[in-house]
XYZ file of C-alpha atoms in Angstrom:
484
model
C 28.540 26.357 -30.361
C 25.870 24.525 -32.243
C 23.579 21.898 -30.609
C 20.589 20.224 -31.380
C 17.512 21.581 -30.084
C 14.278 19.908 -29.910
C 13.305 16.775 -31.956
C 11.372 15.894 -28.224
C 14.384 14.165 -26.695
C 18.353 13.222 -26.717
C 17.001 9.616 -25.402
C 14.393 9.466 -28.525
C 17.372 10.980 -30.690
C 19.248 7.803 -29.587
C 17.095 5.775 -30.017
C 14.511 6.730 -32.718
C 11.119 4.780 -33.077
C 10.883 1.643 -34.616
C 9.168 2.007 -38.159
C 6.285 0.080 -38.183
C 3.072 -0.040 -40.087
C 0.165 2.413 -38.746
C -2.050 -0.799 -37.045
C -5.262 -0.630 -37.995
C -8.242 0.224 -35.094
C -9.337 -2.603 -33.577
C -12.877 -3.320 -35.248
C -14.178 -5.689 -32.482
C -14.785 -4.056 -28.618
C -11.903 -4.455 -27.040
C -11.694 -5.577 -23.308
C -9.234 -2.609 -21.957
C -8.741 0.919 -24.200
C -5.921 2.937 -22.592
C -5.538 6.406 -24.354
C -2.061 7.172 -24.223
C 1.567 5.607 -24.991
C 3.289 6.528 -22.151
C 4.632 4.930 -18.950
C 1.004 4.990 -17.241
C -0.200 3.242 -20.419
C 2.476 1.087 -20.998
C 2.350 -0.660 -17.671
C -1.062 -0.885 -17.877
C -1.317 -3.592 -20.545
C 1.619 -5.223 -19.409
C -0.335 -5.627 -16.034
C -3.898 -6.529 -17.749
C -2.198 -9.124 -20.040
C -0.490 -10.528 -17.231
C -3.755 -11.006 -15.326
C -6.022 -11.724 -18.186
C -4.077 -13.369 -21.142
C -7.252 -13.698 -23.011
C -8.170 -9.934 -22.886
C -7.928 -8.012 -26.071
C -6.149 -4.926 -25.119
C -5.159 -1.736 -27.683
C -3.263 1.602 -26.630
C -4.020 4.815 -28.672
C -1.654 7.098 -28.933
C -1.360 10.009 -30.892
C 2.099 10.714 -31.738
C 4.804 7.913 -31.025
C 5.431 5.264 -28.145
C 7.090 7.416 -25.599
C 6.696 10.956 -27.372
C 5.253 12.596 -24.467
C 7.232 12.778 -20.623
C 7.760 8.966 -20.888
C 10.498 9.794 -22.874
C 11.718 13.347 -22.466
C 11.889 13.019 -18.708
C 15.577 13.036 -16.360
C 15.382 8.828 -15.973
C 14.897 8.821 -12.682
C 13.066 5.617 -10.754
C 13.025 7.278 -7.668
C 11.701 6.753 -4.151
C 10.060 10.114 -4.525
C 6.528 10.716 -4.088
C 4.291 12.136 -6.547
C 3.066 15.021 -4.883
C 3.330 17.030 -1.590
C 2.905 14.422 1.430
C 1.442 16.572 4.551
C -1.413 17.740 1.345
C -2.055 13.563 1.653
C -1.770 13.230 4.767
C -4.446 16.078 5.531
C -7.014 14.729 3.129
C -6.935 11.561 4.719
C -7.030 12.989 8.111
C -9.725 15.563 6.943
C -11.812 12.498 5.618
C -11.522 10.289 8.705
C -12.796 13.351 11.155
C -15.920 13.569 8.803
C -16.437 10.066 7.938
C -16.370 11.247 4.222
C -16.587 8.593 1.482
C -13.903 11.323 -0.459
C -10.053 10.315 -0.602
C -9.349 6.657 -0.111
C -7.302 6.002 2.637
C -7.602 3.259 4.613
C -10.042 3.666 8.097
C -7.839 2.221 10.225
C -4.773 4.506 9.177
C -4.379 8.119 10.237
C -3.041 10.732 7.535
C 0.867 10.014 8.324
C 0.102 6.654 8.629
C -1.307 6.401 4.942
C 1.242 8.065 3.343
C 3.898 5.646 5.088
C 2.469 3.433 3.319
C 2.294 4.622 -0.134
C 5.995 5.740 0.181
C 6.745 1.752 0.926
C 4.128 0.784 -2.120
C 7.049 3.366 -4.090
C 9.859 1.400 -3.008
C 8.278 -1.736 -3.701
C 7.242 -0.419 -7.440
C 11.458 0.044 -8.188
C 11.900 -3.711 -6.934
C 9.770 -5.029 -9.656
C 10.117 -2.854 -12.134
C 14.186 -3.576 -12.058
C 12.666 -7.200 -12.135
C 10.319 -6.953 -15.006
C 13.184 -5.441 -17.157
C 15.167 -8.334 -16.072
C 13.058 -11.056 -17.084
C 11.966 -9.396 -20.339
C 15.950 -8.573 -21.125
C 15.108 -5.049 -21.522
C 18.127 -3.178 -21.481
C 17.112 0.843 -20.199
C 20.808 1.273 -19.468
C 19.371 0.605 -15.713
C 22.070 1.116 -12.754
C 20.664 1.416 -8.828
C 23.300 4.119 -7.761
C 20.943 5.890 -5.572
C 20.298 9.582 -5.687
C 21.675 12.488 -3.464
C 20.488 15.722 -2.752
C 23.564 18.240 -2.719
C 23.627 21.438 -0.708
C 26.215 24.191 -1.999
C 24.537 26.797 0.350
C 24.063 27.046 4.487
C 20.563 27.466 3.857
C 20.338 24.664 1.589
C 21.927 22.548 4.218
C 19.235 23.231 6.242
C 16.641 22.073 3.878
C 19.091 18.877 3.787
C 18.655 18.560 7.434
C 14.615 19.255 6.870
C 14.274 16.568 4.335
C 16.111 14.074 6.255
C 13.352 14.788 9.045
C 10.469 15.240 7.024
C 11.561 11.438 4.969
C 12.098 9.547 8.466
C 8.190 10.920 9.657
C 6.920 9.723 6.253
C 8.418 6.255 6.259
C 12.192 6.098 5.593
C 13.910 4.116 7.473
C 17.314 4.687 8.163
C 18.115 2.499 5.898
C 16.452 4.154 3.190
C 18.851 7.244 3.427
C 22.142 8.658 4.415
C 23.113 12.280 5.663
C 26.187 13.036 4.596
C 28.723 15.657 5.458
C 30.849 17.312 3.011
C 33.719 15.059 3.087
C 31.472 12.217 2.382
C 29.672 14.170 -0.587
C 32.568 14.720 -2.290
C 33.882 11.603 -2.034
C 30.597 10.517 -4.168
C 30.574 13.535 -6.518
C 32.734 16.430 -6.362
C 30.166 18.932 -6.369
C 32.014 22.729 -6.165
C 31.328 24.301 -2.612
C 29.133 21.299 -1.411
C 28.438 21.445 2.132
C 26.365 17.558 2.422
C 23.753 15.989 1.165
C 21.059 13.214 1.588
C 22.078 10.068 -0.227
C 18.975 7.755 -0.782
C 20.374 4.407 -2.002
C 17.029 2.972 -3.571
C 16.299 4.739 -6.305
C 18.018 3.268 -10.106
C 19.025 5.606 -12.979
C 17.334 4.358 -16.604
C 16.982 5.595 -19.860
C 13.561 6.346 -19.963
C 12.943 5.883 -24.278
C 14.445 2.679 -24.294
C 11.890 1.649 -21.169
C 9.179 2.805 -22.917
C 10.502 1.128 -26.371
C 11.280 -1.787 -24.463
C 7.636 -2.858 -23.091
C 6.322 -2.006 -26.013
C 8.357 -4.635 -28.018
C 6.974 -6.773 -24.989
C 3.398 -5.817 -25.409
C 3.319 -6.251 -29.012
C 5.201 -9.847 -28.571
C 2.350 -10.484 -26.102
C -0.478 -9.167 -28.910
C -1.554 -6.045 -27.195
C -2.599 -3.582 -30.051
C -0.863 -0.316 -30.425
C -2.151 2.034 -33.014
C 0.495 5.223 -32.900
C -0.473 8.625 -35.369
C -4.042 8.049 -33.585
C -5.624 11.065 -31.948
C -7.995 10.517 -29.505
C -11.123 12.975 -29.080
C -13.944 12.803 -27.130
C -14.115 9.982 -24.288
C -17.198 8.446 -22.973
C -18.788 5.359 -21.961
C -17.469 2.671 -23.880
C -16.227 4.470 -26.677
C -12.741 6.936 -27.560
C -13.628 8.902 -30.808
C -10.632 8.849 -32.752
C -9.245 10.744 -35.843
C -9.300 7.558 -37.509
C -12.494 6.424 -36.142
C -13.814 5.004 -33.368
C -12.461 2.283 -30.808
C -14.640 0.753 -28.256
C -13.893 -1.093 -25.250
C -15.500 -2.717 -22.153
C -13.301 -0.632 -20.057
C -11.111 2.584 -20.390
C -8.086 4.055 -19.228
C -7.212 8.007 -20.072
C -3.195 8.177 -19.235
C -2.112 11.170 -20.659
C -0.808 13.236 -17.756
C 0.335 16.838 -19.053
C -1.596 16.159 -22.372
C -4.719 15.341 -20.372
C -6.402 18.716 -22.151
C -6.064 17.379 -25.460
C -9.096 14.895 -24.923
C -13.122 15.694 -24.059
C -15.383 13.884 -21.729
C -16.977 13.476 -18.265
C -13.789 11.992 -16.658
C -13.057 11.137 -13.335
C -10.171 13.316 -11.802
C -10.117 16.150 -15.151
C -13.612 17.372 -14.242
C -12.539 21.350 -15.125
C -9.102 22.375 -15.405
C -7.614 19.877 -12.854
C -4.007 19.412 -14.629
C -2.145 21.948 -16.594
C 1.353 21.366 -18.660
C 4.544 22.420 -16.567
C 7.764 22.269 -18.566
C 10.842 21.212 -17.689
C 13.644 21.628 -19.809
C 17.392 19.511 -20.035
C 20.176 19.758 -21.777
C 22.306 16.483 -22.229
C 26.858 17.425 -23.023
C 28.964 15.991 -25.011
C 30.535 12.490 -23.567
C 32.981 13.361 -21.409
C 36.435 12.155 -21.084
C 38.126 9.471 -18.378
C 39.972 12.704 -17.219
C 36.828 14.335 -16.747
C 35.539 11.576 -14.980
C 38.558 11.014 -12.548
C 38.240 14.786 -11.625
C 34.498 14.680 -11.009
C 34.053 11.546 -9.472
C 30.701 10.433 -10.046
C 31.576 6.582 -10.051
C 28.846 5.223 -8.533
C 26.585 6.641 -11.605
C 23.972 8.054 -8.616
C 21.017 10.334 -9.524
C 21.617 14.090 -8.699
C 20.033 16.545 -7.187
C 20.226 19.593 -4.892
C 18.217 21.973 -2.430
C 18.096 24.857 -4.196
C 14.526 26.402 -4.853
C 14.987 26.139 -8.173
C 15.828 22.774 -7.898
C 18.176 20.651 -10.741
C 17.854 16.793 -11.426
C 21.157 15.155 -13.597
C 22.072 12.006 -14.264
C 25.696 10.470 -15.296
C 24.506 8.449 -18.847
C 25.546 5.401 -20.051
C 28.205 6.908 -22.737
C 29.074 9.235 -20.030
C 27.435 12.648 -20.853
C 25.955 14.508 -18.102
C 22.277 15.097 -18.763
C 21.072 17.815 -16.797
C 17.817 19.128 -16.044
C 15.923 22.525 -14.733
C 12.609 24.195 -14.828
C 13.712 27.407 -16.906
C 10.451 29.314 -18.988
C 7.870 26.644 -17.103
C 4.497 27.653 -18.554
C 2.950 28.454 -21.959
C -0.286 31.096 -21.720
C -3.353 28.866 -22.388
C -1.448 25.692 -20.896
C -0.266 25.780 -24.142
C 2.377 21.935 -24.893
C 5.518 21.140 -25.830
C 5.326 20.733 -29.301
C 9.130 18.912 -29.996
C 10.805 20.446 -27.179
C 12.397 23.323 -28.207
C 14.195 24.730 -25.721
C 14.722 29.002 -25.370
C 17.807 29.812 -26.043
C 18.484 31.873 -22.496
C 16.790 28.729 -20.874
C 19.490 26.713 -22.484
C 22.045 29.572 -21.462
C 20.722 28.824 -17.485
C 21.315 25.483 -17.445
C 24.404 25.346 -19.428
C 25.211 27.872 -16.219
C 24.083 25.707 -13.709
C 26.080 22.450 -14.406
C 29.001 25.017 -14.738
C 28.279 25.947 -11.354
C 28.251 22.508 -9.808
C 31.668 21.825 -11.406
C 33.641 24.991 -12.401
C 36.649 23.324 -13.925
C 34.735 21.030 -16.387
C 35.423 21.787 -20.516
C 31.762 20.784 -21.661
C 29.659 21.212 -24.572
C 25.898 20.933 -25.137
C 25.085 18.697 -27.529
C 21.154 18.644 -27.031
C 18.332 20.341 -25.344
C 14.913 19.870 -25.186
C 11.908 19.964 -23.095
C 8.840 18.329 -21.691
C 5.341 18.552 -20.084
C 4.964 17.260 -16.527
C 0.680 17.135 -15.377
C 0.923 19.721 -12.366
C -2.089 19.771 -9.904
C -2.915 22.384 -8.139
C -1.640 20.710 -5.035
C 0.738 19.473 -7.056
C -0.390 15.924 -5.947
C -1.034 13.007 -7.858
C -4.891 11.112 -8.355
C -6.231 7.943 -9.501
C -9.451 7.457 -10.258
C -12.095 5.130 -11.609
C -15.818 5.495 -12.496
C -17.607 2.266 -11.443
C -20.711 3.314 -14.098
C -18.802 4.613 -17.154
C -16.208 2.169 -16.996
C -13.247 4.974 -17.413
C -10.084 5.542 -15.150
C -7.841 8.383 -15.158
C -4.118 8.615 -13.559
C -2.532 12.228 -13.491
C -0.457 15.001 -11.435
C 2.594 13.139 -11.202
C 4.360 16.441 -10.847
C 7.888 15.564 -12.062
C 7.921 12.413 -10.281
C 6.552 9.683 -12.580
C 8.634 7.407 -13.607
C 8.187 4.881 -10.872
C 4.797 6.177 -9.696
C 3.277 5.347 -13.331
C 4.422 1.596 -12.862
C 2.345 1.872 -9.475
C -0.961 3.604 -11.016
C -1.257 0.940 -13.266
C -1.396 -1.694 -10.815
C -3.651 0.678 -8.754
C -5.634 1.335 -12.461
C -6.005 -2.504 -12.958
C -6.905 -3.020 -9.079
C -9.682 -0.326 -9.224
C -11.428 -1.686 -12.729
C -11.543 -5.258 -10.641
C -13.408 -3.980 -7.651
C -11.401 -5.553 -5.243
C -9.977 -3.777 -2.034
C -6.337 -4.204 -2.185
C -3.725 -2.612 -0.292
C -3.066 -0.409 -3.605
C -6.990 0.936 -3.539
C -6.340 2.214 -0.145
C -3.075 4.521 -1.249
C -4.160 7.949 -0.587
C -4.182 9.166 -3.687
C -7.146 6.833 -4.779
C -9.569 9.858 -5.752
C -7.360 12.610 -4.300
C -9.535 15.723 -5.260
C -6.618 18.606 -5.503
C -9.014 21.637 -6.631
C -9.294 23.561 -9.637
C -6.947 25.746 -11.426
C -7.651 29.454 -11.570
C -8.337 30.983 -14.881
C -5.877 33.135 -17.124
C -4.296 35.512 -16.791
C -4.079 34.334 -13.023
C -2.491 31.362 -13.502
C -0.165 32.325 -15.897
C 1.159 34.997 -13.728
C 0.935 33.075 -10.975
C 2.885 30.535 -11.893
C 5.811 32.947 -13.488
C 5.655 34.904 -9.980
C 6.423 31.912 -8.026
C 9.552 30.874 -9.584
C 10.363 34.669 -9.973
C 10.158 34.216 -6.179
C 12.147 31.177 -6.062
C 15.125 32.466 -8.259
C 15.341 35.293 -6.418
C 15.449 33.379 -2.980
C 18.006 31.344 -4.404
C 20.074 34.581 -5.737
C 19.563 36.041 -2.664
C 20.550 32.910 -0.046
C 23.959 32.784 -1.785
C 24.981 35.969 -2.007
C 23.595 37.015 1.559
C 25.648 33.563 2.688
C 21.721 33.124 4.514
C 21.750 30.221 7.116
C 18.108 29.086 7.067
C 15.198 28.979 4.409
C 14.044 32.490 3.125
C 11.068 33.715 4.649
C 10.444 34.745 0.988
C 10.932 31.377 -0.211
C 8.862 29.732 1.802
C 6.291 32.213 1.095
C 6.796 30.945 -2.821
C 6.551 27.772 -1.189
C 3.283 28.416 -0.070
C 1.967 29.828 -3.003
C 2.800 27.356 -4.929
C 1.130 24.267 -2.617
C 5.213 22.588 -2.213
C 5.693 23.539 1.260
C 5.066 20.405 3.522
């Protein structure tokens, strides 16, 4: 069966890019210069225009508003946090015990402490950005179902049980989340062979292009400049070389997470290779029918997830497909990018496998696939960053996880170019260093290993009927800087 493959997004496909005419560079310095038109960027100038109305703010992006993960991603605003939290925890820790001027976490918070609070800065973020869209009537198809983590495995159970720990000791309350038996999972979303689950009731399913569309209609209504079809070059004090020329600007923001390689300069946070491109791939069916529906459940339109190692993300849409997402062929040799998102055809076979494996009985069709670049660390956690002398911050690393941490860098962004200590500067992933990436070949086969590693731990924990984690697994784990 035919399906469209590519052309960056089905949410883009739905809702193509306004045609406008290419805005011309801004020929006076400009008060705030963010390079990139995604999420990060986006909330950036909402948040400068909202504190300085006078400001003259442009946006540089090279392809389209929302072209990058801003509008290929699953359209979750979730309570999870961008990056691995006993890797924050530790830096903050390791910091204290040295008195080290390094991560930014506030000195009268321990490690656990710190990331408590940036988990309640997350939930927090998904209160006002359900607000914002409110009072600027933008309509992202925005539902707060919640999310839930499904185990169809004993071992995966376990993890259930782990995450439900691991959540409470970094500042879930029990309010925050639900552990639910198998009874009680099914009731929510009949889920073939689910054992339970964790059901987190915070976090509000979106369609992430018509976000991104959506504050930039806002943005442009509030005279913010946005020059799309411009490439940026080389960044450096005061200045973003363009192919169209140059813009300059009191103060600069680089927000181009996975495409953070595709610009030059001495930038905070990208010194080396900090960041390289991890793809994630979806596939969106068909709309389903009411009988579909009535046999699947799925009513109260959550997020889902599960505990495999290979993890999948899917969310019920608005006309009722199922879009459906995985991390099948993750990494191009050279960190190489997206392009429009085609999608391999066997990694289009897995996932097409996957949702038949979460409901066996379903008659579905793809109807799109596509893929997109998440900016991987090599802790996998997320940094912000700002250079006091140059003038120049830099978000990245949101590992998957971005949609409602980009709403929160921006305020943290805008914070940081102030100079004022706010409880956002204090976050600890204010100048979180995570390390450099090896070269190639290493870190292509490194990378491929580890989910060779985690496929085969999840092959292995159903077939072997396992009861607890792989030892295997959590060596991938390991490897890979997930394991917390």
């Amino acid at each position: 069966m035919s399906y469209l493959n590519g052309e960056a997004s089905h949410w883009l496909s739905q809702s193509p890019a306004e045609t406008t005419a290419l805005s011309p560079l801004p020929a006076e310095k400009q008060d705030l210069v963010i390079v990139g038109g995604g999420m990060t960027g986006l909330w950036s100038a909402y948040y400068a225009r909202q504190a300085h109305p006078d400001w003259q703010i442009t946006i540089i992006e090279a392809k389209h508003i929302g072209f990058g993960a801003s509008g290929r991603n699953g359209g979750w605003l979730s309570t999870l946090l961008p990056g691995n939290r006993a890797k924050y925890a530790e830096a903050v820790d390791r910091a204290r015990a040295t008195d080290s001027t390094g991560p930014v976490g506030s000195a009268d918070q321990d490690g656990v402490e710190s990331v408590k609070s940036f988990q309640s800065a997350l939930f927090d973020s998904i209160d006002e950005v359900l607000e914002v869209l409110d009072r600027e009537t933008i309509d992202a198809h925005q539902i707060r179902g919640g999310h839930i983590d499904i185990a169809q495995t004993e071992a995966g159970m376990a993890r259930v049980h782990e995450l439900f720990d691991a959540n409470q000791k970094y500042g879930y309350g029990l309010q925050d989340m639900e552990l639910l038996g198998a009874e009680e999972t099914r009731t929510r979303i009949r889920v073939d062979g689910a054992q339970g689950s964790v059901f987190v009731p915070g976090t509000a399913r979106i369609d992430p292009a018509l976000l991104a569309q959506g504050l930039a209609r806002v943005l442009r209504a509030q005279g913010v400049t946005i020059c799309e079809d411009t490439t940026a070059g080389h960044i450096g004090k005061g200045v973003v070389s363009t192919n169209r020329g140059p813009v300059t600007g009191h103060t600069i923001f680089v927000c181009l997470e996975g495409y953070s390689d595709t610009v030059r300069g001495d930038l905070p946070g990208l010194e080396g290779r900090q960041v390289i491109p991890v793809f994630s791939s979806m596939i969106a069916t068909n709309p389903l029918p009411a009988s579909a529906w009535e046999d699947i459940g799925w009513h109260g339109r959550e997020c889902l997830g599960d505990t495999a190692h290979t993890f999948i993300y899917a969310q019920r849409t608005d006309d009722d497909r199922i879009a459906l997402g995985g991390r099948g062929a993750p990494y191009s040799f050279g960190s190489g990018l997206p392009g429009q998102g085609q999608v391999p055809t066997e990694v289009v076979d897995l996932l097409r496998t996957r949702l038949g494996s979460l409901f066996p009985e379903l008659d579905f069709e793809v109807a799109h696939a596509w893929r997109g670049a998440l900016g991987v660390t090599r802790d996998w956690c997320a940094g912000v960053f700002f250079d006091n002398s140059q003038r120049i911050g830099v978000a990245r690393g949101y590992a998957g996880h971005g949609v409602t941490a980009t709403h929160l860098a921006a305020k943290t962004l805008i914070d940081r170019a102030a100079g004022v200590s706010t409880p956002l500067t204090a976050l600890p992933w204010n100048d979180h260093y995570s390390g450099q990436w090896e070269p190639e070949p290493i870190r292509w086969l490194g990378i491929r290993s580890m989910y060779k590693i985690l496929n085969f731990a999840d092959d292995w924990e159903r077939i072997t009927g396992a009861k607890k984690t792989s030892l295997l697994a959590q060596f991938g784990s390991r490897l890979a800087g997930l394991h917390e």
